[in-house]
Short mmCIF file of C-alpha atoms and ligand atoms in Angstrom, two decimals:
data_model
loop_
_atom_site.label_atom_id
_atom_site.label_comp_id
_atom_site.label_asym_id
_atom_site.label_seq_id
_atom_site.Cartn_x
_atom_site.Cartn_y
_atom_site.Cartn_z
CA MET V 73 0.18 -0.60 -0.06
CA LYS V 74 2.64 2.23 1.09
CA LYS V 75 4.87 1.63 -2.09
CA LEU V 76 1.74 2.62 -4.24
CA MET V 77 1.12 5.72 -2.35
CA GLN V 78 4.60 6.39 -3.11
CA ALA V 79 4.73 5.68 -6.21
CA ALA V 80 1.27 7.45 -7.30
CA LEU V 81 2.46 10.64 -5.15
CA CYS V 82 5.66 10.36 -7.63
CA ALA V 83 3.88 10.01 -10.89
CA LEU V 84 1.80 13.15 -9.31
CA LEU V 85 5.39 14.97 -8.54
CA LEU V 86 6.66 14.19 -12.07
CA THR V 87 3.72 15.66 -14.22
CA GLY V 88 3.58 18.94 -12.27
CA THR V 89 0.04 18.26 -11.31
CA GLY V 90 -0.08 18.39 -7.84
CA THR V 91 -2.04 19.89 -5.46
CA SER V 92 -0.69 22.55 -2.55
CA ALA V 93 -2.13 19.35 0.34
CA ALA V 94 -0.55 19.38 3.96
CA ARG V 95 1.12 16.03 5.10
CA ASN V 96 2.35 15.62 8.38
CA ALA V 97 5.71 14.55 9.75
CA THR V 98 6.60 13.49 13.00
CA VAL V 99 10.51 14.42 14.54
CA SER V 100 11.85 12.69 17.76
CA LEU V 101 15.31 14.15 19.57
CA HIS V 102 17.11 11.57 21.28
CA ALA V 103 18.66 14.10 23.78
CA ASP V 104 20.05 11.85 26.04
CA GLN V 105 22.36 10.39 23.20
CA ALA V 106 23.89 13.94 22.40
CA ARG V 107 27.60 13.31 22.10
CA ASP V 108 29.75 13.72 18.79
CA THR V 109 30.47 18.08 17.80
CA ILE V 110 29.78 19.47 14.86
CA SER V 111 33.44 20.94 14.09
CA ARG V 112 32.73 24.65 13.18
CA MET V 113 35.22 23.25 10.14
CA ILE V 114 32.14 21.50 8.40
CA TYR V 115 30.92 25.26 7.63
CA GLY V 116 34.38 25.72 5.29
CA GLN V 117 34.88 27.29 2.03
CA PHE V 118 37.21 26.81 -1.12
CA ALA V 119 38.98 29.43 -2.79
CA GLU V 120 40.94 28.45 -6.19
CA HIS V 121 42.48 30.67 -8.51
CA LEU V 122 39.18 29.74 -11.33
CA GLY V 123 37.21 32.46 -13.39
CA SER V 124 36.48 35.06 -10.91
CA CYS V 125 36.70 33.91 -7.58
CA ILE V 126 39.79 35.25 -6.06
CA TYR V 127 40.42 37.98 -9.12
CA GLY V 128 37.27 39.88 -8.90
CA GLY V 129 35.86 38.10 -6.27
CA ILE V 130 37.44 38.52 -3.14
CA TRP V 131 41.11 40.68 -4.55
CA VAL V 132 40.77 43.86 -6.74
CA GLY V 133 43.77 45.50 -6.23
CA GLU V 134 44.82 48.45 -4.09
CA ASP V 135 44.80 50.70 -6.62
CA SER V 136 40.77 49.76 -7.71
CA PRO V 137 38.02 51.65 -7.55
CA ILE V 138 36.06 49.46 -5.46
CA PRO V 139 35.64 50.16 -2.21
CA ASN V 140 38.73 47.75 -0.58
CA THR V 141 41.02 47.10 2.42
CA ARG V 142 44.57 46.73 1.15
CA GLY V 143 43.05 44.91 -2.00
CA TYR V 144 40.52 42.90 -0.66
CA ARG V 145 36.89 44.21 -1.56
CA ASN V 146 35.24 45.67 1.69
CA ASP V 147 32.17 43.95 0.81
CA ALA V 148 33.40 40.00 0.68
CA ILE V 149 35.27 40.77 3.85
CA LYS V 150 31.59 41.70 5.10
CA ALA V 151 30.27 39.27 3.60
CA VAL V 152 33.25 36.16 5.35
CA ARG V 153 32.37 38.41 8.59
CA ASP V 154 29.34 37.97 9.17
CA LEU V 155 28.92 34.40 7.99
CA GLY V 156 31.95 33.72 10.63
CA VAL V 157 33.80 31.44 7.73
CA PRO V 158 36.11 29.61 9.63
CA VAL V 159 38.41 27.71 7.29
CA LEU V 160 39.33 28.62 3.33
CA ARG V 161 40.83 26.86 1.19
CA TRP V 162 43.07 27.80 -1.27
CA PRO V 163 44.93 27.97 -4.10
CA GLY V 164 42.58 25.06 -5.81
CA GLY V 165 41.69 22.34 -7.00
CA CYS V 166 43.21 21.46 -9.89
CA PHE V 167 45.02 24.95 -10.03
CA ALA V 168 46.92 23.90 -6.66
CA ASP V 169 49.05 20.94 -8.33
CA ASP V 170 50.10 23.52 -11.20
CA TYR V 171 50.90 26.34 -8.87
CA HIS V 172 54.51 27.68 -7.68
CA TRP V 173 54.24 29.59 -4.92
CA ARG V 174 57.66 31.22 -5.86
CA ASP V 175 55.45 33.09 -8.50
CA GLY V 176 53.20 34.74 -5.47
CA ILE V 177 55.53 36.01 -3.29
CA GLY V 178 57.98 39.78 -3.75
CA PRO V 179 57.20 42.78 -4.88
CA ARG V 180 53.71 42.87 -7.43
CA ASP V 181 55.07 44.00 -10.39
CA LYS V 182 57.96 41.49 -10.33
CA ARG V 183 55.56 38.38 -10.48
CA PRO V 184 55.42 36.13 -13.62
CA THR V 185 52.14 36.09 -15.49
CA LEU V 186 51.51 32.93 -16.64
CA ILE V 187 48.30 30.85 -17.84
CA ASN V 188 45.89 29.65 -15.95
CA ASN V 189 46.12 25.99 -17.74
CA ASN V 190 42.94 24.42 -15.64
CA TRP V 191 40.65 27.46 -16.01
CA GLY V 192 40.23 28.65 -19.59
CA GLY V 193 43.45 29.72 -20.42
CA THR V 194 43.14 32.76 -18.78
CA LYS V 195 45.88 34.95 -17.65
CA GLU V 196 47.64 34.45 -14.34
CA ASP V 197 49.90 37.94 -12.97
CA ASN V 198 50.33 35.98 -9.40
CA SER V 199 48.92 39.86 -8.14
CA PHE V 200 47.55 37.46 -5.08
CA GLY V 201 49.76 35.12 -3.47
CA THR V 202 50.88 33.57 -0.20
CA HIS V 203 51.05 36.70 1.67
CA GLU V 204 47.65 38.04 0.59
CA PHE V 205 46.53 35.02 1.22
CA LEU V 206 47.49 34.17 4.86
CA ASP V 207 46.62 38.09 5.35
CA PHE V 208 43.18 37.98 3.81
CA CYS V 209 42.72 34.76 6.37
CA GLU V 210 43.99 36.79 9.68
CA LEU V 211 42.23 39.69 8.62
CA VAL V 212 38.44 38.21 8.31
CA GLY V 213 39.25 36.02 11.12
CA THR V 214 39.56 32.57 9.03
CA GLU V 215 42.03 29.59 8.98
CA PRO V 216 43.58 28.83 6.36
CA TYR V 217 43.89 25.58 4.50
CA VAL V 218 47.00 25.31 1.82
CA SER V 219 46.77 22.51 -0.99
CA GLY V 220 50.57 22.16 -1.81
CA ASN V 221 51.12 21.09 -5.28
CA VAL V 222 52.60 16.87 -6.09
CA GLY V 223 51.61 16.79 -8.93
CA SER V 224 53.86 19.10 -11.00
CA GLY V 225 56.27 20.48 -7.99
CA THR V 226 58.78 19.06 -6.37
CA VAL V 227 59.57 17.78 -2.47
CA GLY V 228 61.93 20.50 -2.16
CA GLU V 229 59.48 22.79 -3.72
CA MET V 230 56.37 22.03 -0.96
CA ALA V 231 59.19 21.50 2.06
CA GLN V 232 60.30 25.37 1.21
CA TRP V 233 56.86 26.48 1.52
CA VAL V 234 55.97 25.19 4.58
CA GLU V 235 59.06 26.45 5.94
CA TYR V 236 58.47 29.81 4.58
CA MET V 237 55.11 30.41 6.05
CA THR V 238 55.88 29.11 9.07
CA SER V 239 59.81 29.13 10.20
CA GLU V 240 60.90 31.53 12.47
CA ASP V 241 64.20 31.63 11.87
CA GLY V 242 66.54 29.82 8.40
CA PRO V 243 66.68 31.40 5.06
CA MET V 244 63.03 31.36 4.21
CA ALA V 245 62.23 32.95 7.30
CA LYS V 246 64.28 35.71 6.40
CA GLU V 247 62.74 35.78 3.07
CA ARG V 248 59.86 36.01 4.15
CA GLN V 249 60.70 38.99 6.04
CA ALA V 250 62.00 40.65 3.52
CA ASN V 251 58.24 40.61 1.98
CA GLY V 252 57.47 42.49 4.62
CA ARG V 253 55.81 39.41 6.93
CA LYS V 254 57.64 39.52 10.45
CA GLU V 255 55.99 37.01 12.53
CA PRO V 256 55.66 32.98 11.03
CA TRP V 257 51.87 32.56 9.70
CA LYS V 258 49.95 30.01 11.86
CA VAL V 259 49.16 27.82 9.40
CA LYS V 260 47.67 24.18 10.65
CA TYR V 261 45.74 22.43 7.38
CA PHE V 262 47.87 21.25 4.53
CA GLY V 263 47.06 19.40 1.89
CA ILE V 264 49.31 16.93 0.40
CA GLY V 265 48.28 17.62 -3.76
CA ASN V 266 44.52 17.22 -4.93
CA GLU V 267 42.48 15.14 -6.69
CA SER V 268 46.00 13.13 -7.84
CA TRP V 269 43.87 10.71 -9.10
CA GLY V 270 42.94 12.94 -12.05
CA CYS V 271 44.21 17.16 -12.51
CA GLY V 272 46.44 16.44 -9.71
CA GLY V 273 48.51 13.85 -11.55
CA ASN V 274 46.66 11.13 -12.80
CA MET V 275 48.08 8.71 -10.22
CA ARG V 276 46.91 5.12 -9.32
CA PRO V 277 46.21 5.16 -5.67
CA GLU V 278 48.78 2.91 -5.46
CA TYR V 279 51.66 5.04 -6.12
CA TYR V 280 49.56 8.51 -4.91
CA SER V 281 50.53 6.42 -1.33
CA ASP V 282 54.04 6.73 -1.58
CA ILE V 283 54.48 10.50 -2.73
CA TYR V 284 52.03 10.78 -0.05
CA ARG V 285 54.22 9.39 2.84
CA ARG V 286 57.56 11.10 0.94
CA TYR V 287 55.67 14.29 0.50
CA SER V 288 54.27 14.53 3.46
CA THR V 289 57.21 13.67 5.40
CA TYR V 290 59.02 16.91 4.30
CA ALA V 291 56.64 18.93 5.03
CA ARG V 292 57.91 19.29 8.71
CA ASP V 293 56.20 20.61 11.85
CA ARG V 294 58.08 24.18 12.63
CA ALA V 295 58.36 25.63 16.15
CA GLY V 296 54.81 26.18 17.51
CA ASN V 297 53.23 24.71 14.39
CA ARG V 298 51.82 21.34 14.21
CA LEU V 299 50.62 20.95 10.79
CA TYR V 300 47.72 18.92 10.34
CA ARG V 301 48.58 16.82 6.42
CA ILE V 302 45.68 15.86 4.39
CA ALA V 303 45.77 13.32 1.91
CA SER V 304 44.31 13.89 -1.44
CA GLY V 305 41.34 11.30 -1.34
CA ALA V 306 38.35 9.39 -3.59
CA SER V 307 36.11 11.16 -5.89
CA ASP V 308 32.76 10.06 -4.49
CA TYR V 309 31.66 6.50 -5.29
CA ASP V 310 35.52 5.76 -5.74
CA TYR V 311 35.98 3.39 -2.68
CA ASN V 312 38.80 1.34 -4.06
CA TRP V 313 41.12 4.78 -3.63
CA THR V 314 39.53 5.42 -0.08
CA GLU V 315 40.88 1.43 0.85
CA THR V 316 44.17 1.86 -0.87
CA LEU V 317 45.20 4.47 0.94
CA MET V 318 44.07 3.52 4.45
CA LYS V 319 46.18 0.25 3.84
CA ARG V 320 49.00 1.97 2.50
CA ILE V 321 49.38 5.25 4.72
CA GLN V 322 49.90 4.65 8.59
CA PRO V 323 46.48 6.46 10.36
CA HIS V 324 49.33 8.32 12.10
CA ARG V 325 50.97 9.73 9.36
CA MET V 326 47.87 11.34 7.77
CA ASP V 327 45.54 13.63 10.29
CA GLY V 328 42.54 14.22 7.60
CA LEU V 329 41.88 11.91 4.50
CA SER V 330 39.43 13.86 1.83
CA LEU V 331 36.80 12.77 -0.04
CA HIS V 332 34.44 15.10 -3.04
CA TYR V 333 31.25 14.95 -4.33
CA TYR V 334 29.41 16.90 -6.00
CA THR V 335 25.81 17.49 -6.98
CA VAL V 336 26.10 16.88 -10.73
CA MET V 337 23.55 15.01 -13.05
CA SER V 338 26.26 13.81 -15.10
CA TRP V 339 29.08 15.79 -16.79
CA ASP V 340 27.95 15.28 -20.40
CA ASP V 341 24.70 17.14 -19.04
CA LYS V 342 25.12 19.08 -16.34
CA GLY V 343 21.55 21.31 -16.80
CA SER V 344 20.42 24.76 -16.36
CA ALA V 345 20.76 26.35 -12.82
CA THR V 346 18.19 28.25 -13.39
CA GLN V 347 15.67 26.93 -15.85
CA PHE V 348 14.68 23.19 -14.24
CA ASP V 349 11.95 21.17 -14.25
CA GLU V 350 9.64 19.31 -11.14
CA ARG V 351 11.65 16.20 -12.57
CA ARG V 352 15.31 17.26 -12.46
CA TYR V 353 14.34 19.12 -8.99
CA TYR V 354 13.55 15.82 -7.65
CA GLU V 355 16.80 14.18 -9.30
CA THR V 356 18.35 16.87 -7.87
CA ILE V 357 17.90 16.30 -4.39
CA GLY V 358 18.39 12.32 -4.57
CA LYS V 359 21.36 12.70 -5.95
CA CYS V 360 22.70 15.59 -3.29
CA LEU V 361 20.71 13.02 -0.50
CA GLU V 362 23.12 10.05 -2.12
CA ILE V 363 26.25 11.79 -0.47
CA GLU V 364 24.81 10.40 2.81
CA PRO V 365 25.38 6.18 2.14
CA VAL V 366 28.85 7.45 -0.11
CA ILE V 367 29.93 8.78 3.06
CA GLU V 368 29.37 6.19 5.21
CA ARG V 369 30.77 3.34 3.31
CA HIS V 370 33.92 5.51 3.00
CA ILE V 371 33.92 5.64 6.67
CA GLU V 372 33.02 2.02 7.41
CA ILE V 373 36.31 1.58 4.87
CA MET V 374 38.09 4.25 7.42
CA ASP V 375 37.08 2.11 10.20
CA ARG V 376 38.27 -1.24 9.39
CA TYR V 377 41.81 0.04 9.06
CA ASP V 378 42.02 2.84 11.82
CA ARG V 379 39.89 1.75 14.70
CA ASN V 380 40.97 4.50 16.97
CA ARG V 381 39.82 7.11 14.64
CA GLN V 382 42.93 9.06 14.29
CA THR V 383 42.16 10.11 10.66
CA ASP V 384 39.42 11.89 9.82
CA LEU V 385 37.45 12.32 6.83
CA LEU V 386 37.26 16.06 4.98
CA VAL V 387 34.64 16.67 2.35
CA ASP V 388 36.72 19.50 1.15
CA GLU V 389 34.54 20.23 -1.90
CA TRP V 390 31.13 19.89 -2.58
CA GLY V 391 28.01 21.18 -4.03
CA THR V 392 26.01 21.61 -7.33
CA TRP V 393 27.56 22.37 -10.71
CA TRP V 394 25.48 22.95 -13.33
CA ASP V 395 26.38 24.26 -16.82
CA GLU V 396 28.06 27.94 -16.95
CA GLU V 397 26.07 30.94 -17.31
CA PRO V 398 25.02 31.53 -21.18
CA GLY V 399 27.15 34.49 -21.26
CA SER V 400 30.30 33.92 -19.06
CA VAL V 401 33.65 33.52 -19.81
CA PRO V 402 34.33 29.49 -20.74
CA GLY V 403 36.49 27.64 -18.02
CA HIS V 404 35.54 30.16 -15.31
CA LEU V 405 32.01 27.95 -13.65
CA TYR V 406 30.32 30.48 -13.26
CA GLN V 407 26.57 29.97 -11.79
CA GLN V 408 23.42 31.40 -10.60
CA ASN V 409 22.05 29.86 -7.48
CA THR V 410 18.08 28.92 -6.78
CA MET V 411 16.21 27.89 -3.94
CA ARG V 412 16.91 24.51 -5.58
CA ASP V 413 20.47 25.46 -3.69
CA ALA V 414 19.66 26.37 -1.02
CA MET V 415 17.75 22.96 -0.12
CA VAL V 416 20.76 21.09 -1.50
CA ALA V 417 22.72 23.44 0.90
CA ALA V 418 20.63 22.64 4.56
CA LEU V 419 20.06 19.01 3.30
CA THR V 420 23.99 18.56 3.01
CA LEU V 421 24.48 20.51 6.16
CA ASN V 422 22.06 17.41 7.83
CA VAL V 423 24.25 14.70 6.48
CA PHE V 424 27.66 16.03 7.66
CA HIS V 425 25.92 16.82 11.18
CA ARG V 426 25.00 13.11 11.69
CA HIS V 427 28.21 11.98 10.80
CA ALA V 428 30.08 14.63 12.81
CA ASP V 429 31.88 12.00 15.10
CA ARG V 430 33.84 11.21 11.88
CA ILE V 431 33.58 14.48 9.38
CA HIS V 432 36.02 17.09 11.01
CA MET V 433 36.35 19.54 7.95
CA ALA V 434 33.38 20.35 4.59
CA ASN V 435 34.55 23.39 2.24
CA ILE V 436 31.75 23.80 -0.37
CA ALA V 437 32.77 24.78 -3.87
CA GLN V 438 33.04 27.54 -3.88
CA VAL V 439 33.17 31.02 -2.20
CA ALA V 440 32.46 33.49 -5.00
CA ASN V 441 31.62 33.37 -8.55
CA VAL V 442 32.30 29.72 -9.27
CA LEU V 443 29.93 26.51 -9.45
CA GLN V 444 28.07 26.78 -5.37
CA ALA V 445 29.10 30.48 -4.08
CA MET V 446 28.24 32.21 -1.16
CA TRP V 447 28.39 35.36 -2.87
CA LEU V 448 28.58 36.79 -6.93
CA THR V 449 29.98 39.75 -7.87
CA ASP V 450 29.81 41.97 -11.21
CA GLY V 451 32.09 45.30 -10.81
CA ASP V 452 31.42 46.91 -7.91
CA LYS V 453 28.16 44.81 -6.96
CA LEU V 454 27.82 42.07 -4.60
CA ILE V 455 25.20 40.16 -4.42
CA LEU V 456 24.49 37.15 -1.31
CA THR V 457 23.44 33.92 -3.02
CA PRO V 458 20.26 31.50 -1.55
CA THR V 459 23.06 29.56 -0.10
CA TYR V 460 25.16 31.97 1.65
CA HIS V 461 21.81 32.55 3.86
CA VAL V 462 21.39 29.40 4.55
CA PHE V 463 25.16 28.52 5.88
CA ARG V 464 23.60 31.73 7.98
CA MET V 465 21.03 30.31 9.70
CA TYR V 466 22.81 26.72 10.11
CA ALA V 467 25.35 29.20 12.20
CA PRO V 468 24.19 28.36 15.86
CA HIS V 469 25.00 24.32 14.83
CA LYS V 470 29.08 25.11 14.86
CA ASP V 471 30.44 23.63 17.60
CA ALA V 472 27.44 22.35 19.30
CA VAL V 473 26.84 19.01 19.88
CA SER V 474 24.83 17.42 17.30
CA ILE V 475 21.20 15.84 18.70
CA PRO V 476 20.29 12.29 17.35
CA LEU V 477 17.09 12.75 15.61
CA SER V 478 14.21 10.54 14.01
CA VAL V 479 12.03 11.82 11.20
CA ALA V 480 8.33 9.90 10.88
CA CYS V 481 7.38 10.90 7.51
CA GLU V 482 6.87 9.73 3.51
CA THR V 483 9.88 9.19 1.64
CA ILE V 484 8.93 9.82 -2.50
CA LYS V 485 11.46 7.91 -5.49
CA ASP V 486 13.15 10.60 -8.04
CA ALA V 487 12.52 9.30 -11.56
CA ASN V 488 16.13 7.54 -10.79
CA GLY V 489 14.79 5.37 -8.11
CA ARG V 490 16.89 7.72 -5.26
CA PRO V 491 15.10 8.26 -1.88
CA VAL V 492 13.44 11.71 -1.31
CA PRO V 493 12.02 12.04 2.17
CA THR V 494 9.72 14.81 2.60
CA LEU V 495 11.40 16.63 5.67
CA ALA V 496 14.67 16.81 6.95
CA ALA V 497 15.85 17.87 10.14
CA THR V 498 18.88 18.78 12.42
CA ALA V 499 19.05 19.62 15.87
CA SER V 500 22.24 20.39 18.15
CA ARG V 501 22.92 22.30 21.30
CA ALA V 502 25.53 24.77 21.93
CA ALA V 503 27.70 25.27 25.03
CA ASP V 504 25.62 28.17 26.54
CA GLY V 505 22.21 25.46 26.53
CA SER V 506 20.38 26.92 23.40
CA VAL V 507 18.72 23.97 21.21
CA ALA V 508 19.17 25.06 17.81
CA ILE V 509 17.19 22.68 14.91
CA CYS V 510 16.75 23.35 11.67
CA LEU V 511 14.41 21.55 8.97
CA THR V 512 13.67 21.46 5.69
CA ASN V 513 10.35 20.92 3.70
CA PRO V 514 12.02 20.07 -0.30
CA MET V 515 8.34 18.94 -1.34
CA LEU V 516 7.20 21.77 -3.92
CA ASP V 517 3.73 21.24 -3.53
CA GLU V 518 2.76 20.63 -0.22
CA ASN V 519 3.09 21.62 2.86
CA CYS V 520 4.27 19.90 5.94
CA GLU V 521 2.51 20.19 9.80
CA VAL V 522 5.73 19.01 11.97
CA ASP V 523 5.01 17.54 16.08
CA ILE V 524 8.00 17.48 17.62
CA ALA V 525 7.41 16.50 21.23
CA LEU V 526 10.50 18.19 23.58
CA PRO V 527 11.69 16.48 26.40
CA ASP V 528 12.38 17.00 29.89
CA ALA V 529 15.96 18.03 28.20
CA ILE V 530 15.40 20.39 26.26
CA PRO V 531 14.43 24.16 26.23
CA SER V 532 10.27 25.45 25.97
CA LYS V 533 10.73 28.88 24.67
CA ILE V 534 11.46 30.03 21.26
CA SER V 535 13.98 32.80 21.00
CA SER V 536 13.95 33.08 17.46
CA ALA V 537 12.60 31.95 14.04
CA GLU V 538 13.44 32.04 10.48
CA ILE V 539 12.19 30.67 7.25
CA LEU V 540 13.88 30.54 3.64
CA THR V 541 11.24 29.97 1.14
CA SER V 542 10.17 31.77 -2.11
CA ALA V 543 7.50 31.85 -4.74
CA LYS V 544 9.32 29.41 -7.25
CA ILE V 545 12.19 26.85 -6.08
CA SER V 546 14.01 28.78 -8.99
CA ASP V 547 13.90 31.68 -7.33
CA MET V 548 17.23 33.62 -7.30
CA ASN V 549 18.96 36.96 -6.42
CA THR V 550 20.33 39.22 -8.87
CA PHE V 551 22.39 42.46 -9.45
CA GLU V 552 18.78 44.02 -10.45
CA ALA V 553 16.58 41.95 -7.98
CA PRO V 554 19.55 41.29 -5.25
CA GLU V 555 16.69 40.07 -2.40
CA THR V 556 13.87 38.05 -3.90
CA VAL V 557 15.05 34.97 -1.90
CA LYS V 558 16.15 36.06 1.61
CA PRO V 559 15.29 34.92 5.35
CA GLN V 560 12.56 36.40 7.24
CA ALA V 561 11.19 36.34 10.62
CA PHE V 562 9.06 32.98 10.58
CA ASP V 563 5.67 32.90 13.00
CA GLY V 564 4.74 29.23 12.08
CA ALA V 565 6.09 28.03 15.23
CA LYS V 566 4.48 27.60 18.66
CA ILE V 567 4.85 25.12 21.57
CA LYS V 568 1.75 23.95 23.20
CA LYS V 569 1.61 20.88 25.83
CA GLY V 570 4.94 19.97 25.47
CA HIS V 571 5.04 19.52 21.45
CA LEU V 572 6.84 22.42 19.22
CA MET V 573 3.95 22.85 16.03
CA ILE V 574 5.14 24.31 12.86
CA LYS V 575 3.73 24.92 9.73
CA MET V 576 6.33 24.70 6.99
CA PRO V 577 5.76 26.35 3.28
CA LYS V 578 6.40 24.10 0.73
CA ALA V 579 9.98 24.24 -0.41
CA SER V 580 11.22 25.88 2.47
CA ILE V 581 14.23 25.59 5.33
CA VAL V 582 13.03 26.83 8.78
CA ALA V 583 16.08 27.85 11.27
CA LEU V 584 14.53 27.58 15.15
CA THR V 585 16.79 28.26 18.40
CA LEU V 586 15.14 26.94 21.86
CA ARG V 587 15.57 28.54 24.92
O1 AHR I 601 35.93 23.24 -8.18
C1 AHR I 601 36.13 23.15 -9.06
C2 AHR I 601 37.36 22.08 -9.40
O2 AHR I 601 36.18 20.77 -9.09
C3 AHR I 601 38.46 21.62 -8.64
O3 AHR I 601 39.12 22.29 -9.10
C4 AHR I 601 38.71 20.23 -8.61
O4 AHR I 601 39.35 20.01 -7.76
C5 AHR I 601 37.72 19.42 -8.90
O5 AHR I 601 37.06 18.56 -10.06
#
């Protein structure tokens, strides 16, 4: 019977003839089982030398008419600070394994202009280099995550880069000081290559394991700076890559192992970011949610070789990947961002919360003007995307203790047979005792009435309530209408007789705080 109902609902959705009915769901909070802290690093970002992510999106140079502080655009500084970005990954991506750090130090007018071979053959003038990146991180209060070059760089080059950034004395420290930076920077997160199975060198996992051991040996800890070394991990379903690295690299040599998972339908047919039908929408949600079984399988492999869990999992690239916007520069991966992207962000963050015991960091790709961006720029204009708003609404979960929960709701199937539950939820308790609950109703045609029985241990006063929704799932912010999609105060949540009752409109994300 249930199967029949699901099939009927699926057909209804895919033909787009649904009515605005209301559906019910209940959420049970298991506050007594709350144990794992959601690392704030899960809210990390990624900034690659790709298109206008760095150049235009963050860096405009000191002489730019765009208001800036030492060359960083002021509106980008504000956006990062307001969001409280905990960590920023740089300089790539694929660019990292083509990047020679010496090109980006010293007087800017003496730095070489090269070609960005990975991304559209654009000119790279190296005006944004090591000093500019690490100073930006200090300015906005974010931790740097630097990816080293193992694809086309030598062991010595990587070793010297680490020394240049983090040593107090010696020849590299002197060179850094001559370039204007007296004290070493603190650099904890250091990647040993990126996508070494692909753009980072097309290596086999056996070969990369040895390369990792060799390069990481010389990426040394310097006085007061302990590196957290990250191995270049698998792409989505490549379990053999994870298995081989876990087998061949001892966990104590590898603080983190990365995983890349993009919500992309097919590499040959990614589809438009802004024009899509219901069928494509649900396929997107199904594909996005498939990250959970993928993560679980990688963790299961890691656990077999690392019972003491010395190596963390880092999803250091994730997000939606659509066709480039018509008229944008080919190879720059510029895409718009709609309420559908907001849904993907919320649903994926929920998954990371559920695996807080093993996932230490995640970095959405990318922070500005590339893929599922936080903001888009056009000259002196900057607009915040729906995805930015989700990250802001979810902020109370950072460093809070994840509260396990179960959701009783119907599940439909997308056109590929992937499950899509009709309600998703996540909850956590902050150090001050407040509890944050975020709910997502991914259904395009049905509102949802949610009932959450509040255990004694959960505070029973709603202290803040916000909703992100829009008339159409394809709604977006544009330079002409920058506030089409933005959070609003929400009055659809009430507490009655120990139950939190929420009336969620269709296609909406609600964030509540209880005190
Ligand atoms: O984020 C864009 C690209 O996607 C990155 O450079 C690469 O690591 C991945 O394939």
